[in-house]
Structure formats: C-alpha cells, structure tokens
CSV table of C-alpha atoms in Angstrom, one decimal:
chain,number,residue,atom,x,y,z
A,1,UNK,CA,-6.2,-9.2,-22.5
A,2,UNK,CA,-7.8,-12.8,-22.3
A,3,UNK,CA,-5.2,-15.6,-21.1
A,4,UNK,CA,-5.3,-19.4,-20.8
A,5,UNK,CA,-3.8,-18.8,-17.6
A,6,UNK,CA,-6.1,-20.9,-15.4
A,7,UNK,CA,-6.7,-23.2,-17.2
A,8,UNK,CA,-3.0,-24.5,-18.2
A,9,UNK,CA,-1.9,-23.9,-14.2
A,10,UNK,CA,-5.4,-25.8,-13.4
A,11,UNK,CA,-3.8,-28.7,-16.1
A,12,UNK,CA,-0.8,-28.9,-13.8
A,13,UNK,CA,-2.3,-28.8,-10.3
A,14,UNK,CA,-0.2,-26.0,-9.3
A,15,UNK,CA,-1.9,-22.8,-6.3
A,16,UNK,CA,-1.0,-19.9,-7.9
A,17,UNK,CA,1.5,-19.8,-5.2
A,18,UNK,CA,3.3,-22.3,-6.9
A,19,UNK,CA,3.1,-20.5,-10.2
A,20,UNK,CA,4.7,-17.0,-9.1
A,21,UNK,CA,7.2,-19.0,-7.4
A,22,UNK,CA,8.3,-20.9,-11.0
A,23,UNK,CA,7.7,-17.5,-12.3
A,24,UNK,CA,9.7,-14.9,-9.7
A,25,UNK,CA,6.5,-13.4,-9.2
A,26,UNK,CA,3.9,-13.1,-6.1
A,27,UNK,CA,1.0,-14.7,-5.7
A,28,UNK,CA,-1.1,-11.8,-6.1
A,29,UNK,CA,0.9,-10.8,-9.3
A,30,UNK,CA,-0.5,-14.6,-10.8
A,31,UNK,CA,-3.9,-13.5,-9.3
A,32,UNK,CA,-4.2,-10.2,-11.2
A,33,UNK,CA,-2.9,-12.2,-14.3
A,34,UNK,CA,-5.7,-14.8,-14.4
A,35,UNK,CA,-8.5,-11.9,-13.5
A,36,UNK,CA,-7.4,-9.5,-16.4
A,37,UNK,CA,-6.5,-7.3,-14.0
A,38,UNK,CA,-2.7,-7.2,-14.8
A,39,UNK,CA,-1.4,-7.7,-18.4
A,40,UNK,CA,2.4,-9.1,-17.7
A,41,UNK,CA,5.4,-7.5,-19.6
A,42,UNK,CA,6.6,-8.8,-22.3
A,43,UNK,CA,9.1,-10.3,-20.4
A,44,UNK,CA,7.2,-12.2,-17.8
A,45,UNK,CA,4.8,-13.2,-20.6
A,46,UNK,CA,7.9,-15.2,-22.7
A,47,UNK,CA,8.8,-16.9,-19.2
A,48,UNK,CA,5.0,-17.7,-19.1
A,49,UNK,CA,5.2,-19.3,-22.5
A,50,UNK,CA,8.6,-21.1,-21.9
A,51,UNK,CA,6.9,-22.7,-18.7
A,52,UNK,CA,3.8,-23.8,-20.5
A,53,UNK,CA,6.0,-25.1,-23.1
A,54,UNK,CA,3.8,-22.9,-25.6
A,55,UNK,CA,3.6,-19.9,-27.7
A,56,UNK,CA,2.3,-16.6,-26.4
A,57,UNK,CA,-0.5,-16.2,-28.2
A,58,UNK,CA,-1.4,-19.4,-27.4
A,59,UNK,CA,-2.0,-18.5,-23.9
A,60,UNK,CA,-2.9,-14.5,-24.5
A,61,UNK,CA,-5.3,-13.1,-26.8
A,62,UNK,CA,-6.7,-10.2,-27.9
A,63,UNK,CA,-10.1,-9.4,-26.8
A,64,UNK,CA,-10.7,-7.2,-30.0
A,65,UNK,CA,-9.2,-9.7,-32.6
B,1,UNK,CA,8.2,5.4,3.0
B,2,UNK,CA,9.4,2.9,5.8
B,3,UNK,CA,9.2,-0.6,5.4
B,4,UNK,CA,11.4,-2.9,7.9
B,5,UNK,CA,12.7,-5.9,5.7
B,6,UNK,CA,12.9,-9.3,7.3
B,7,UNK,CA,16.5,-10.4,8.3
B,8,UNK,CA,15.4,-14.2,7.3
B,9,UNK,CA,13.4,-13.6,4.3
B,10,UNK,CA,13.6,-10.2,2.4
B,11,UNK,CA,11.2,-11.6,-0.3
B,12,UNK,CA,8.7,-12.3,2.5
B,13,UNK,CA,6.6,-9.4,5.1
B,14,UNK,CA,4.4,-10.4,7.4
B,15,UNK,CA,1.2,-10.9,6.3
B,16,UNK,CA,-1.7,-9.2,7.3
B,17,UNK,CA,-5.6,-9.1,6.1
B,18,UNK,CA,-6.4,-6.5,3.8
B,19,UNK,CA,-9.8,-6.0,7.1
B,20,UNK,CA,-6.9,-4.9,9.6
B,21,UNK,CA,-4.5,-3.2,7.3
B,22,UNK,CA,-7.6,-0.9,6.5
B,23,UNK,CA,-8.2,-0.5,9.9
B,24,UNK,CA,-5.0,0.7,10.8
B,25,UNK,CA,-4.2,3.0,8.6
B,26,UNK,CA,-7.6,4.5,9.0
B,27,UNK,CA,-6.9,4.7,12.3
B,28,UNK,CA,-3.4,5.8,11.8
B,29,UNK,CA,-4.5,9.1,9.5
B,30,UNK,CA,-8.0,9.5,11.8
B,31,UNK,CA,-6.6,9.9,15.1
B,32,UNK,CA,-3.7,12.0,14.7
B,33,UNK,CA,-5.0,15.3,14.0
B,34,UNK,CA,-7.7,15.1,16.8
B,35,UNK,CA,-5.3,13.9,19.2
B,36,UNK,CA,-2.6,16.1,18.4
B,37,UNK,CA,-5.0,18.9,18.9
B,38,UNK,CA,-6.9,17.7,22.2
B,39,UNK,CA,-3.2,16.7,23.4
B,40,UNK,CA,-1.2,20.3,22.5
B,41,UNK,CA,-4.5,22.5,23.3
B,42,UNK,CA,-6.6,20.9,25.9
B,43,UNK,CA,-7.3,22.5,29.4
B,44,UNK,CA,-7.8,19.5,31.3
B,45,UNK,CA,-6.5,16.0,32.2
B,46,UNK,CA,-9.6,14.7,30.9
B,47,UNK,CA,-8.9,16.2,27.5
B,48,UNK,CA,-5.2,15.7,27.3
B,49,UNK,CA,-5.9,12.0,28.3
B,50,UNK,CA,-8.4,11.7,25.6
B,51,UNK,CA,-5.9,13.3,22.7
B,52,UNK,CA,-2.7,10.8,24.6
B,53,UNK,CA,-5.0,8.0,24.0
B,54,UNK,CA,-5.9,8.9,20.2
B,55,UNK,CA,-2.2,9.4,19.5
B,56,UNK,CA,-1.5,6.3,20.9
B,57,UNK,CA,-4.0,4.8,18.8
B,58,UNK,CA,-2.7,6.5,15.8
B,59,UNK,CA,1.2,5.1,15.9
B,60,UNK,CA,-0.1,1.9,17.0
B,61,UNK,CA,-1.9,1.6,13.8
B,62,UNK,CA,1.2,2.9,11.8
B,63,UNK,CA,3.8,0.7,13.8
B,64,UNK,CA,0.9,-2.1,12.5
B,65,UNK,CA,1.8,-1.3,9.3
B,66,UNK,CA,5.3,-1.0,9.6
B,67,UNK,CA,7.1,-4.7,8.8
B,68,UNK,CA,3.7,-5.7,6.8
B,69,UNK,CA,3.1,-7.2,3.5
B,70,UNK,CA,1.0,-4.6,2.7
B,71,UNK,CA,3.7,-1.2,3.7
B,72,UNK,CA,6.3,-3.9,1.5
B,73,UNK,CA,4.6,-2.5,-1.6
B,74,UNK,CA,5.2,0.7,-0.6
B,75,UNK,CA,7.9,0.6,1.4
B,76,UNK,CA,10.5,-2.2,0.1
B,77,UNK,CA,13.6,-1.1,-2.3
B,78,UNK,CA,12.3,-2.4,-5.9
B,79,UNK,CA,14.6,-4.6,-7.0
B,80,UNK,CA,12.5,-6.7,-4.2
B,81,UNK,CA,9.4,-6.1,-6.3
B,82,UNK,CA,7.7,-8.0,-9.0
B,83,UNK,CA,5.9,-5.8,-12.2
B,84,UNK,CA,2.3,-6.0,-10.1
B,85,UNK,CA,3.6,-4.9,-7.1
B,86,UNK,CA,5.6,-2.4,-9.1
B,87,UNK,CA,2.2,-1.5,-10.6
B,88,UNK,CA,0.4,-1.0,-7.1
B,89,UNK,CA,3.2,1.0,-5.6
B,90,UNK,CA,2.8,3.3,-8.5
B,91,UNK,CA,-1.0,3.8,-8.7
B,92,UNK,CA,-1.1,4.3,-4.7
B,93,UNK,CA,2.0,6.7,-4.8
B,94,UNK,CA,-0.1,8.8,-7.6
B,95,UNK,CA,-3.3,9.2,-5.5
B,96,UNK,CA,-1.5,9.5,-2.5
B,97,UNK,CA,0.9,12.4,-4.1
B,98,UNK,CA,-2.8,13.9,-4.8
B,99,UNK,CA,-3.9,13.4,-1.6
B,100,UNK,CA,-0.6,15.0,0.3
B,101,UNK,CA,-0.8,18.4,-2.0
B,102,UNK,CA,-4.5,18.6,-1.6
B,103,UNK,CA,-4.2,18.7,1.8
B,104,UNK,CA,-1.1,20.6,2.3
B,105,UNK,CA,-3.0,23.3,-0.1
B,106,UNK,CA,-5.6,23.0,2.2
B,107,UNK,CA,-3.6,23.6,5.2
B,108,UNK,CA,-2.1,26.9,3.5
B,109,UNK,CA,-5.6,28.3,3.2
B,110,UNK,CA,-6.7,27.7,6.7
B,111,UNK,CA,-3.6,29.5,8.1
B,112,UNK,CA,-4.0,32.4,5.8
B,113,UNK,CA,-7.4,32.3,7.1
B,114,UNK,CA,-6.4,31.0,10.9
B,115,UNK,CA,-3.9,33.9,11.5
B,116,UNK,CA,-6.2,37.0,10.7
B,117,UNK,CA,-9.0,35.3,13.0
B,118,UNK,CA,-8.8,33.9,16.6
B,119,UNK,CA,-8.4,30.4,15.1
B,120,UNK,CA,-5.7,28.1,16.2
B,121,UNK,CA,-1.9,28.5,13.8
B,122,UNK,CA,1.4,26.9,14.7
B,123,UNK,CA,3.7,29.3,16.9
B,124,UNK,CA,5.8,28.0,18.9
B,125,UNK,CA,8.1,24.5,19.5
B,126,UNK,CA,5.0,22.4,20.4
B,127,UNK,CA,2.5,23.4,17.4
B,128,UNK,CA,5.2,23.0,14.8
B,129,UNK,CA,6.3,19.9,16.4
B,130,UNK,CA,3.3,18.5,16.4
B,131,UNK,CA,2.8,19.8,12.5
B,132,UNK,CA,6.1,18.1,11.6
B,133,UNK,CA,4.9,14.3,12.8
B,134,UNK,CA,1.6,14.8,11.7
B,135,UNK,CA,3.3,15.3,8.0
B,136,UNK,CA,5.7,12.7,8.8
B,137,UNK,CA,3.0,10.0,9.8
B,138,UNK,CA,0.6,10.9,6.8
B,139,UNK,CA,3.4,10.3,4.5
B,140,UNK,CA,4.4,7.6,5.7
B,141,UNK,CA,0.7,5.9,6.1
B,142,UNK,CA,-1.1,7.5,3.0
B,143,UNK,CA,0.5,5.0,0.2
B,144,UNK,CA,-0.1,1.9,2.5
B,145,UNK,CA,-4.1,3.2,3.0
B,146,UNK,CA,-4.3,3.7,-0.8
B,147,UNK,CA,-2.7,0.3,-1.0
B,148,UNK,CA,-4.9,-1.4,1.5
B,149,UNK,CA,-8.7,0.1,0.2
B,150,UNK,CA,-8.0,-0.2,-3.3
B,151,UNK,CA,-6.6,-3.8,-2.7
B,152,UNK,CA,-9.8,-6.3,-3.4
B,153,UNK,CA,-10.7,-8.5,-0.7
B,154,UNK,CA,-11.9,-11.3,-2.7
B,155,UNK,CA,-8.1,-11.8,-4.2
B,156,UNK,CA,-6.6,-12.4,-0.5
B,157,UNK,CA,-7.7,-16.0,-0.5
B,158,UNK,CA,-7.9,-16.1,-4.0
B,159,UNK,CA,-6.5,-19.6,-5.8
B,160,UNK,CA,-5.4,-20.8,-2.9
C-alpha cells in the first residue's frame, strides 16, 4: 500500500520517534509504515488520519487502483 | 521466551544494534552444542577447558539478549506490544517453530541411528542434563536470532 506518510510527518518536522509516540506505536512500527513494509490496522490507520487531520485515503492508496 | 522488563520503563528495553544482537545469538546457538559436548565427553583439561570456555560463551551471549530491545519482541507480555512488533514476534515465532521441530526430528533420527552404533546417546544424569539446557537455551534464543537477521540494518538509524 502507498502512503503520504513521509511526507505529511516531513510537513510537521516531527523523527518518526515523535510520530509513534503521538501514535502509541514504536519507532520502527512508523519506519515499516513509510517503507511499505507494514500496512497498519484499520485502527492505527483512523488514528493516523485523525492526527493528520485528513481522510485515509488521503494518506493511503492503492497501488492497483 | 524470557524477556526481563524494566522496573522504570516497561515500554522501554535496552537497546542494542541489530550487529551485536546477531552476534549473540549466533554465538548463543553455535557454541552450546560443541561445548556441551567437549565439556560432558572430553578426556582432558585441555578439552574440558575448551568446551567451559564455549559454554561460557554461549550464556554470555543469551544473558546479552536477555533485558534487550530485541528479546522484548519476543519475550515481552503483548499488551506491551504495538501491531509491528506484534507482526515480528509472529513471523520469527513461525520460522523458529520450524526450526525447533526440524531439529528435534533431527535429533530423533541420530539416536535411532546413535544407539545401534558406537555413536554418542544421552544415558545418564549428565547427557540428559546437558540435553535439557541445550533445549531450554535454543528456545529461548531461536525467536530473538530470527528476530535479529531478519531485522534490516538500514531501518536501525532510520528517520532519525
């Protein structure tokens, strides 16, 4: 799945330190996000949105659509 | 699994490079079985120094492991875990169950084989004993190595 991830965090300033914390997450769970290498739960991808202030598909994509 | 939590921060392990937390569980699984053997079976001093040394080596690298952020995957209660680490404990647990039955399959065949030759089988206190923590420490290391080799480098420093 493609994300926006980065680039809104990047936006803000924040390490991705920063981000898992806003998020309850680790660091390397933020990492894996921005990589591809993790797709989030649903769950952790509607706390994403609400920090960003934005819809999910605004920040996640499909790759195929 | 054995993961020793810290009293100040239970979110937090101490962290260690994915470098050393490679070598020590590599060292950890290595050593045992040589020194173990060399220890329980060898003639001389030399030989039982040499297999005290490697066993040494062996649960230094596992006590390494112990309190680390990397046996906290593995190790840790998961209410303390987030969905990746959730994810990591499970992939590592799968290869490592694998792993475990491959080689406790393996070690069925060589005392089927072991006992009708002249080749070396558990018998008494000290050769099951020695069995028994070389199960213990492979269980308790194998999810951590899986952990520590599949873990990529380049995301240690990563967006830092």
């Amino acid at each position: 799945m493609n994300n926006r991830l980065r680039v809104l965090r990047a936006e803000r300033a924040w390490s991705q330190a920063e981000l898992g914390e806003r998020l309850g997450v680790s660091r390397q769970a933020v990492n894996a996000i921005e990589t591809g290498k993790h797709d989030p739960s649903l769950p952790l991808a509607f706390r994403i949105a609400r920090l960003f202030d934005a819809r999910i598909e605004e920040i996640f994509s499909d790759p195929q659509s | 699994m054995f993961y020793i939590r810290s009293k100040n921060d239970p979110y937090k392990a101490r962290p260690i490079s994915i470098r050393s937390a490679r070598w020590a569980s590599s060292i950890a699984l290595i050593a045992y079985p040589p020194g173990a053997f060399l220890l329980g079976l060898g003639t001389d001093l030399v030989a039982k120094g040499a297999g005290a040394v490697l066993l040494m080596a062996s649960l230094f690298g596992a006590a390494f492991l112990t309190s680390s952020s990397v046996q906290r995957i593995v190790g840790e209660q998961p209410q303390f875990l987030d969905e990746f680490e959730m994810q990591v404990r499970l992939r590592a647990m799968q290869s490592a169950y694998a792993m475990f039955t491959v080689l406790a399959l393996l070690f069925v065949l060589y005392s089927a084989i072991a006992s009708d030759t002249r080749l070396w089988v558990p018998r008494d206190y000290e050769g099951y004993n020695g069995v028994f923590w070389g199960i213990f420490l492979y269980a308790w290391v194998l999810p951590s190595a899986f952990v520590a080799w599949r873990m990529d480098e380049a995301e240690e420093s990563a967006g830092e």
